[in-house]
Each structure stands twice: as structure tokens, then as C-alpha cells.
Short mmCIF file of C-alpha atoms and ligand atoms in Angstrom, two decimals:
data_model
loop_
_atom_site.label_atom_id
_atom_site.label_comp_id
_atom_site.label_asym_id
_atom_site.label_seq_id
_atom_site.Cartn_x
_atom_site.Cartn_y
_atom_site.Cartn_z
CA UNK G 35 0.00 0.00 0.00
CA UNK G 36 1.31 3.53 -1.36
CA UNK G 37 0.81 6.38 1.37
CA UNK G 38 0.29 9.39 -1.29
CA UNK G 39 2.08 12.29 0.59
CA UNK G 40 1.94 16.09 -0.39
CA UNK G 41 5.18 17.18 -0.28
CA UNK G 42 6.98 15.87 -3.33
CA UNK G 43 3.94 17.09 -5.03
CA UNK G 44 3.54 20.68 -3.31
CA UNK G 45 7.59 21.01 -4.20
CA UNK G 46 6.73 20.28 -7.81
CA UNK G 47 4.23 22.95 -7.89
CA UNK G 48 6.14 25.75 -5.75
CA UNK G 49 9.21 25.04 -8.34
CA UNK G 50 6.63 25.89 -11.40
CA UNK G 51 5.01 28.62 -9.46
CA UNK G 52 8.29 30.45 -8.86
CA UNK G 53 9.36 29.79 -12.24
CA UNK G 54 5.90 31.62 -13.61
CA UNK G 55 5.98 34.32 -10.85
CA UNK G 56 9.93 35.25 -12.70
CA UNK G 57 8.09 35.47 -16.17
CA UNK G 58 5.48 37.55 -14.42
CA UNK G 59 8.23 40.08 -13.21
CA UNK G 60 10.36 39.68 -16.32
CA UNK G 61 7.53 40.62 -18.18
CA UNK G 62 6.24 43.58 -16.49
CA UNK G 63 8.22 44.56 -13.52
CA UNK G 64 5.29 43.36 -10.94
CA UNK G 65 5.59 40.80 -8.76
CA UNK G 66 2.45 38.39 -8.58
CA UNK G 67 0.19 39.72 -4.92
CA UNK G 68 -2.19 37.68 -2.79
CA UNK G 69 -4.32 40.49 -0.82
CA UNK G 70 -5.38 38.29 2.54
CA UNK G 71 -8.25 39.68 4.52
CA UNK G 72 -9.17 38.33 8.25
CA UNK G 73 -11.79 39.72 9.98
CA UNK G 74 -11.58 38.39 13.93
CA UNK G 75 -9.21 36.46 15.69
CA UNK G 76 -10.46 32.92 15.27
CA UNK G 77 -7.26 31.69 16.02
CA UNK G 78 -7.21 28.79 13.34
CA UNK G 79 -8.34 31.40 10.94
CA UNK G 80 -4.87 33.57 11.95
CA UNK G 81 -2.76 30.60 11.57
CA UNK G 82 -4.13 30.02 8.51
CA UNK G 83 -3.52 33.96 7.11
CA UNK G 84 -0.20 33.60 8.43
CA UNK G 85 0.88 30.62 6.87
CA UNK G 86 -0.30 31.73 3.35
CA UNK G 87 1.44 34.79 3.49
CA UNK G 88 4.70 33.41 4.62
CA UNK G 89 4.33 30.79 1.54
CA UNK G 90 4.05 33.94 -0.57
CA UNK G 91 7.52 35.54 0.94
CA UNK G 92 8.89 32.25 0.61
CA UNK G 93 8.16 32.01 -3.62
CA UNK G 94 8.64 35.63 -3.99
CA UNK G 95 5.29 37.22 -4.47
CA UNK G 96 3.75 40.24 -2.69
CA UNK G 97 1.44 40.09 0.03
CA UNK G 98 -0.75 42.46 1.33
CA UNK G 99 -1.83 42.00 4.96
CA UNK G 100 -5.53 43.27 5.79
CA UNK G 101 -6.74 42.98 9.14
CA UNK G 102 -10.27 44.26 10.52
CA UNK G 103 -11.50 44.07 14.05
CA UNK G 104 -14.31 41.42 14.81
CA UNK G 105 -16.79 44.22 15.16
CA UNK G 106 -16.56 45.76 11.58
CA UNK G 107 -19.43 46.63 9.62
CA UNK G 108 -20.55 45.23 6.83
CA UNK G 109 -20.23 48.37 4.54
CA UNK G 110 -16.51 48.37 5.85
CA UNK G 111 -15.49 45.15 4.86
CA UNK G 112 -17.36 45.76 1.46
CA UNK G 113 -15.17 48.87 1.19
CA UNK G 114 -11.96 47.04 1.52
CA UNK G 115 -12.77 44.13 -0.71
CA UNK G 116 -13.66 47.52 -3.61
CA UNK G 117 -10.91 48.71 -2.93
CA UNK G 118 -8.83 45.19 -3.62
CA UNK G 119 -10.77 45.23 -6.82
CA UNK G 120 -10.10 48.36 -7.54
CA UNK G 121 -5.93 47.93 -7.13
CA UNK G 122 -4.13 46.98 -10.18
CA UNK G 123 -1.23 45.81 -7.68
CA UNK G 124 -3.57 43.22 -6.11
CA UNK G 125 -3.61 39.92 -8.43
CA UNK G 126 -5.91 37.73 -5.86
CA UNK G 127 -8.08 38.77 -2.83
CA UNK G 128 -8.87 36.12 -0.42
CA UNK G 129 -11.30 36.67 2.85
CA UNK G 130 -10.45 33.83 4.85
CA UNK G 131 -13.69 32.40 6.31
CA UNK G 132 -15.83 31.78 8.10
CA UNK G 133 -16.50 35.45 8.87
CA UNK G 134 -18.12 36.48 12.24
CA UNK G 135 -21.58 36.22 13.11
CA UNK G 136 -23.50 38.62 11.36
CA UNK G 137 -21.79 39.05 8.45
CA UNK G 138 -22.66 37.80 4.90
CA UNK G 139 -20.37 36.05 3.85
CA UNK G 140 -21.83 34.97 0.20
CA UNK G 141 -22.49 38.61 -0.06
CA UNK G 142 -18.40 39.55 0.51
CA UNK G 143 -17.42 36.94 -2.16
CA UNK G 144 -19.80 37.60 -4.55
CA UNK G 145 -18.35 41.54 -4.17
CA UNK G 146 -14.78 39.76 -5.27
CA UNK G 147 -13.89 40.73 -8.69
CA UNK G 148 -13.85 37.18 -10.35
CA UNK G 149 -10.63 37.74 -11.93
CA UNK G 150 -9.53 38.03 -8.89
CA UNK G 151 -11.07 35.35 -6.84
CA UNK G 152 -8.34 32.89 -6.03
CA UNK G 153 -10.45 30.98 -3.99
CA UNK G 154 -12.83 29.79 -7.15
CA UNK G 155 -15.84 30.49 -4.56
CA UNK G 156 -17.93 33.29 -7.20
CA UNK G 157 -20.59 32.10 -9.15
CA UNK G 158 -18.90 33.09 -12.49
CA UNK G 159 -15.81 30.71 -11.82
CA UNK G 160 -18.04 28.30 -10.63
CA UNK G 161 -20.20 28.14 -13.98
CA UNK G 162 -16.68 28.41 -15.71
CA UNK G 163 -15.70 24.99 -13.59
CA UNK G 164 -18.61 23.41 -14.47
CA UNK G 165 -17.95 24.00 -18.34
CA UNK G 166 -14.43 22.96 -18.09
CA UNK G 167 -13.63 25.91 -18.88
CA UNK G 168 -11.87 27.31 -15.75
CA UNK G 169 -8.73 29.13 -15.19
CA UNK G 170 -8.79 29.90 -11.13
CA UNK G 171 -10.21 26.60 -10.06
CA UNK G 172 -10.64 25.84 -6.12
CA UNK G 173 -7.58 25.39 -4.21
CA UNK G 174 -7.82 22.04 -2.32
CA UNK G 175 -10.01 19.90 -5.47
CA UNK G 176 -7.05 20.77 -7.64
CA UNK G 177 -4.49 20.02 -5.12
CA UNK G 178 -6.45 16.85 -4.91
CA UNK G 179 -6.13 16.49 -8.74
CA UNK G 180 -2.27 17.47 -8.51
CA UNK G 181 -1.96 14.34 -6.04
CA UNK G 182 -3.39 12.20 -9.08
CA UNK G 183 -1.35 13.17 -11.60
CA UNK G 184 2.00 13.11 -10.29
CA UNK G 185 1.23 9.43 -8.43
CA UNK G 186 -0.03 8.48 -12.13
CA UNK G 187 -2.97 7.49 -11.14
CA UNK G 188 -5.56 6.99 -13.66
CA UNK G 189 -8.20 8.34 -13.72
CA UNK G 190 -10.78 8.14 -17.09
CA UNK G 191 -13.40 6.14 -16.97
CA UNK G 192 -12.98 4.54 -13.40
CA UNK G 193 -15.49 4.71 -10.81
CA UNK G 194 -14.62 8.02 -8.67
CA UNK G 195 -16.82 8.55 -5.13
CA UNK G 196 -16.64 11.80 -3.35
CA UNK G 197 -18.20 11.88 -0.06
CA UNK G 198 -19.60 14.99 0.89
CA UNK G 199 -21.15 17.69 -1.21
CA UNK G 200 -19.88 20.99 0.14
CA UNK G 201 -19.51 24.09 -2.14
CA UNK G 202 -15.90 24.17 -1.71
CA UNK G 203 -14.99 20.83 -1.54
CA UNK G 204 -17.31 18.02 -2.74
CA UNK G 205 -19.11 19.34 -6.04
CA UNK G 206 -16.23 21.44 -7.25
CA UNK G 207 -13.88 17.89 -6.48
CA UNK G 208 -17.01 15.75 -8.56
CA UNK G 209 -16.33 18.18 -11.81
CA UNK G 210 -13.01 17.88 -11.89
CA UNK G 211 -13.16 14.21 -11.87
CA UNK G 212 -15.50 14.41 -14.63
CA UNK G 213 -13.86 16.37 -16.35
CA UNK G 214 -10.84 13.80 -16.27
CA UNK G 215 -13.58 11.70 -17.70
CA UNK G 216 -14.30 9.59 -14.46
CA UNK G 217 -17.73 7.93 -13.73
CA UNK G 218 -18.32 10.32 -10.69
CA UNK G 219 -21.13 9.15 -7.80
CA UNK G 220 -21.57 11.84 -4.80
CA UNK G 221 -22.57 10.49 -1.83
CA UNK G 222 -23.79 12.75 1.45
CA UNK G 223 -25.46 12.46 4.55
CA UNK G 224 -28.85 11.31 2.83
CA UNK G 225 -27.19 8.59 0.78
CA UNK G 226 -29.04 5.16 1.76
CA UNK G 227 -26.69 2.88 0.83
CA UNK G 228 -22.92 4.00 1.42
CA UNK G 229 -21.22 0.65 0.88
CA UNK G 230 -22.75 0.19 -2.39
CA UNK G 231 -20.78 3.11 -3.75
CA UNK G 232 -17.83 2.20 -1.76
CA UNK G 233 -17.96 -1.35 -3.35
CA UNK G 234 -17.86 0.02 -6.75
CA UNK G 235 -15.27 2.91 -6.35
CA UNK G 236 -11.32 2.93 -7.87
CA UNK G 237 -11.25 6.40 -6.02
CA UNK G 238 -12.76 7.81 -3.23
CA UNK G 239 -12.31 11.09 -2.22
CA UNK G 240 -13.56 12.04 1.67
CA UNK G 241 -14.65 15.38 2.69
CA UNK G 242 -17.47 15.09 4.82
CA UNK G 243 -15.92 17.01 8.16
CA UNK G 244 -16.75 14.06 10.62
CA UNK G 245 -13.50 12.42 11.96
CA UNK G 246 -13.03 9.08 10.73
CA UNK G 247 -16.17 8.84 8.72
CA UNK G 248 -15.50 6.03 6.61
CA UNK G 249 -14.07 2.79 8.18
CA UNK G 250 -12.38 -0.06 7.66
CA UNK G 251 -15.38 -2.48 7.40
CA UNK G 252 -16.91 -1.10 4.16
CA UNK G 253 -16.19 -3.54 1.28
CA UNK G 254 -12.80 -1.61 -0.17
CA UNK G 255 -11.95 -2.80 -3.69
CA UNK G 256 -8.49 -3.86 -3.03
CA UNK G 257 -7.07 -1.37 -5.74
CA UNK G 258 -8.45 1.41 -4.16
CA UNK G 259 -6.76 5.00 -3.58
CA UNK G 260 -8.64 6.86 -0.91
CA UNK G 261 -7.81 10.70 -0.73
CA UNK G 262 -8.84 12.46 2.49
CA UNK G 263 -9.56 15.73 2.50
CA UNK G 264 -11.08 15.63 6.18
CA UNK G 265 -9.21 17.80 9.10
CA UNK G 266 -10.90 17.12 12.06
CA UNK G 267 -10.00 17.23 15.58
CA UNK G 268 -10.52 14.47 18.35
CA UNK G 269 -11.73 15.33 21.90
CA UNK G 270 -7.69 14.51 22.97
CA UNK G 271 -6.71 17.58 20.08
CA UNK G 272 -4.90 14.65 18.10
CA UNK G 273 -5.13 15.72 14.14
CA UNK G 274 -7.54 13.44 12.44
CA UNK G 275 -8.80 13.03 8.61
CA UNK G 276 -12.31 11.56 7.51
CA UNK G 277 -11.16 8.44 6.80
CA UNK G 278 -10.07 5.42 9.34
CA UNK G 279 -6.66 5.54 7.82
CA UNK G 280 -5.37 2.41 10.41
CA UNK G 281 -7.88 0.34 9.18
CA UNK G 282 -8.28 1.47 5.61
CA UNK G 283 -4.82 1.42 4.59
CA UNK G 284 -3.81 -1.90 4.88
CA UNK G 285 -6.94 -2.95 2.32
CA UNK G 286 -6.10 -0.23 -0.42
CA UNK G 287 -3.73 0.36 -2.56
CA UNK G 288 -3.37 4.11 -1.83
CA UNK G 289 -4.17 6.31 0.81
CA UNK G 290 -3.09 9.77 1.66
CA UNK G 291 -2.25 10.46 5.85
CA UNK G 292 -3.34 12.89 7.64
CA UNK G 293 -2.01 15.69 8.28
CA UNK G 294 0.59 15.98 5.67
CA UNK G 295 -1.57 14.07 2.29
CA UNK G 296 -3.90 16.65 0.89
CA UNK G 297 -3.54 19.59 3.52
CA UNK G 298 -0.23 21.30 1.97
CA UNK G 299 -1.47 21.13 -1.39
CA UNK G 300 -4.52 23.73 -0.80
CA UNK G 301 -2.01 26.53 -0.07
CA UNK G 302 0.05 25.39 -2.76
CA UNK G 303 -2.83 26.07 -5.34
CA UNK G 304 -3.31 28.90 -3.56
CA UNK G 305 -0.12 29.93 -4.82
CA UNK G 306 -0.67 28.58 -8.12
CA UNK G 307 -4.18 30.77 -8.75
CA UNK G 308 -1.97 33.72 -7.63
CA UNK G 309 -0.42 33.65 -10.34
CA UNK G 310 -1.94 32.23 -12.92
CA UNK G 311 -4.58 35.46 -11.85
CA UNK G 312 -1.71 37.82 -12.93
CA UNK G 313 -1.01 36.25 -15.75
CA UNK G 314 -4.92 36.09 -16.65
CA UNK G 315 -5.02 39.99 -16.17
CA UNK G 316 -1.80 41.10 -18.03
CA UNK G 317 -2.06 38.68 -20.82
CA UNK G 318 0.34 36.30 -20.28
CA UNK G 319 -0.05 32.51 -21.25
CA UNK G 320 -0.87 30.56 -18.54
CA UNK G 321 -0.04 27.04 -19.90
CA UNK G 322 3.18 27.00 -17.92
CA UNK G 323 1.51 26.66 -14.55
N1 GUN A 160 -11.11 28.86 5.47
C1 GUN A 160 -10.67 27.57 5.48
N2 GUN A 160 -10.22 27.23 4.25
C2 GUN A 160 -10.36 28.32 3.47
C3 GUN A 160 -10.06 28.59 2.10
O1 GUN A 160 -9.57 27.74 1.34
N3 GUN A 160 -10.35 29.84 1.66
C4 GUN A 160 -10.90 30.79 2.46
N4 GUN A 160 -11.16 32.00 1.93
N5 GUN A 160 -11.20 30.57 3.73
C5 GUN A 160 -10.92 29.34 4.22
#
């Protein structure tokens, strides 16, 4: 059994990132910027912030730090993200989420220029995504993707499962597999008959949020590869993914761990959108990324 780890694949796309972000500057003199905004002081939220701006330092792109108290008005946080738009030094805005209560948050990411939305979360990029036509696609289903491709796994017309049917996560993960001309089942918290679909399924992707979801004692095909997205907590603080990896792995033939499988590689396409964003909005070929 194969454990499918991020990091030889996160390198691989920080090494064609920084070579992109060079043509960028070459190019035009600007160096591809993330604009982060956190509102609060959830502390995951902060680590989070943090950790995606020192990636950019790290690969050489700008970042620009916003931070608003946990009281702000609505009308202020709309100002800020206009005022992102409006900057032609700002490649991507991202508002890290969840925002505090009483705040609408569809309404702040709808306000994102689209061009601009490196987080793949407006309804324009979606409906792009769902054409296969997108160019910013969502971080962590393309980091998933990434994971694929460099492990060679194949992936038209195998069964693909993804468990879970979140916005961010689950649908945008079922089109890509499509679009890699899988035969894609979604399964959720309504679906009757789970181990059907796990009986069936050359991949199976979990992001359903609920630590250790999926277990050992559903009937695995043997040449399985099981990505989990999941990052859940256990009542001892112990990091834990969606999946029973203990029990899982041994009956698979791939499995990512948690932490350290899929987790790295949604910054890494953060990165990735970045730039690929500048590129979109000074005309540069994108292929390269
Ligand atoms: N909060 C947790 N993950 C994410 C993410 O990928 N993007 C944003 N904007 N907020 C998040």
C-alpha cells in the first residue's frame, strides 16, 4: 500500500510557481500579490492567514496584509474588498472564512472581482468549472487532482466517489473528476446505501468534516486509492482526517495520511491561482503553470 504524501507534489508545484511568478516580473516589472483579509481572531483562521502569506515571501510574491476588528461593519469590509478590486497591484483577494456572526459572507465573495477570486468560490468561476472551462479553479479539489497526476494514477473512466457535497470541496472535487472523464457518484449524509458506492469505487475522495467517517469495514476494492480531504480534531486535540486511515490502509492500494496528504497542497494552489490570476489579467499565457 502507497501512502500518497503532499510534499513531493507541493515542491513540484512551488518550483513551477516560482518559475511563472519570474516570467510575471520579467515581463512587467510586478511581482504576482495575494491580498489576505481576516476579519476576527479565530485563532485557526490567523494561523491560517499567516501561513499563506509566509508561503508567498517564501516564492517571492507580494502580500498584502488586511486585518479588521471582529466588530466591523458590513459596509466596511465591502469597502476594503472595492478597494482590492479596484488595485491593479492586487492579483488575488482572499477573505479567509468563516467570517463572524453577522456578516454575509456569500455577499463579501460575490463583491470579489472574479478575476480576482483565487479561492474559485464566485458564481462566475463556478459556472466556468462546471464548463471545463476554468482558469482559477478551487484550491484544495485541484491540489487533490495534482496528487493524481504526479502518483499516475488513472483516472478516465474509473469509478470516482466523493463523499460529501460541500460548495468548496465536494461538487467542485465531482467536476473535476468528470472532467478527467471519471464515472463520478456523490454520496452525502442522505445517501441510503454508502457501501454500495464504496464497493464500486477505484477512487474515493472524503470530505465530509466528521472524523473518521468512513471505516475499515466497508467492502474496499483492493485497488483502491482513498484521498482524504477531512481535518478534524478528536476530543484529545490529536489531528484526524475523515477516513479510518489504520484500518483502511492496509486494504487499499493508496491512501493519503493525515495531516501531511492533501492539507499542503490547498495553499500550494493557492499559490498557483496567484499567479496564474496575474497572468490572466496582463495577458500572459498561462499554460506553464
Ligand atoms: N477557510 C478555510 N479554508 C479556506 C479557504 O480555502 N479559503 C478561504 N477563503 N477561507 C478558508
Amino acid at each position: 500500500m502507497l501512502h500518497l504524501k503532499a510534499e513531493p507534489v507541493a515542491n513540484e508545484v512551488y518550483a513551477r510557481v516560482t518559475r511563472a511568478a519570474q516570467l510575471v516580473r520579467e515581463k512587467t516589472g510586478h511581482s504576482p500579490t495575494l491580498a489576505t483579509v481576516l476579519v476576527g481572531e479565530d485563532p485557526a483562521s490567523q494561523v491560517y492567514v499567516r501561513k499563506k502569506g509566509e508561503m508567498c515571501h517564501k516564492l517571492g510574491l507580494g502580500h498584502r496584509d488586511y486585518k479588521l476588528l471582529p466588530d466591523v461593519t458590513q459596509d466596511v469590509l465591502f469597502d476594503t474588498v472595492r478597494k482590492l478590486n479596484a488595485d491593479p497591484e492586487v492579483d488575488g483577494i482572499l477573505v479567509q472564512s468563516p467570517l463572524p456572526k453577522g456578516l454575509d459572507e456569500a455577499a463579501v465573495f460575490d463583491l470579489i472581482d472574479p478575476k480576482k477570486d483565487v479561492d474559485c468560490f464566485s458564481p462566475y468561476n463556478v459556472g466556468l468549472l462546471s464548463q471545463g472551462r476554468g482558469t482559477l479553479l478551487p484550491c484544495t479539489p485541484a491540489g487533490v487532482m495534482e496528487i493524481l497526476r504526479h502518483n499516475k494514477i488513472d483516472i478516465a473512466g474509473k469509478r470516482a466517489l466523493v463523499v460529501g457535497r460541500s460548495d468548496i470541496v465536494g461538487k467542485p472535487m465531482a467536476l473535476l473528476l468528470l472532467h478527467a472523464h471519471a464515472t463520478v457518484t456523490v454520496a452525502h449524509s442522505k445517501t441510503r446505501d454508502l457501501a454500495a458506492c464504496v464497493a464500486e469505487s477505484d477512487i474515493v475522495v472524503a470530505a465530509i468534516g466528521r472524523a473518521r467517517f468512513l471505516k475499515g469495514d466497508l467492502p474496499w476494492k483492493k485497488d483502491a486509492v482513498v484521498i482524504d480531504v477531512g481535518i478534524n480534531r478528536t476530543p484529545e486535540g490529536k489531528l484526524c482526517g475523515d477516513v479510518a486511515f489504520d484500518e483502511i490502509a492496509p486494504k487499499v492500494a493508496a491512501i493519503t495520511p493525515v495531516p501531511g496528504g492533501v492539507g499542503p497542497m490547498t495553499i500550494a494552489m493557492l499559490m498557483v491561482n496567484t499567479v496564474r490570476a496575474a497572468m490572466l489579467r496582463k495577458g500572459i499565457s498561462y499554460k506553464e503553470l
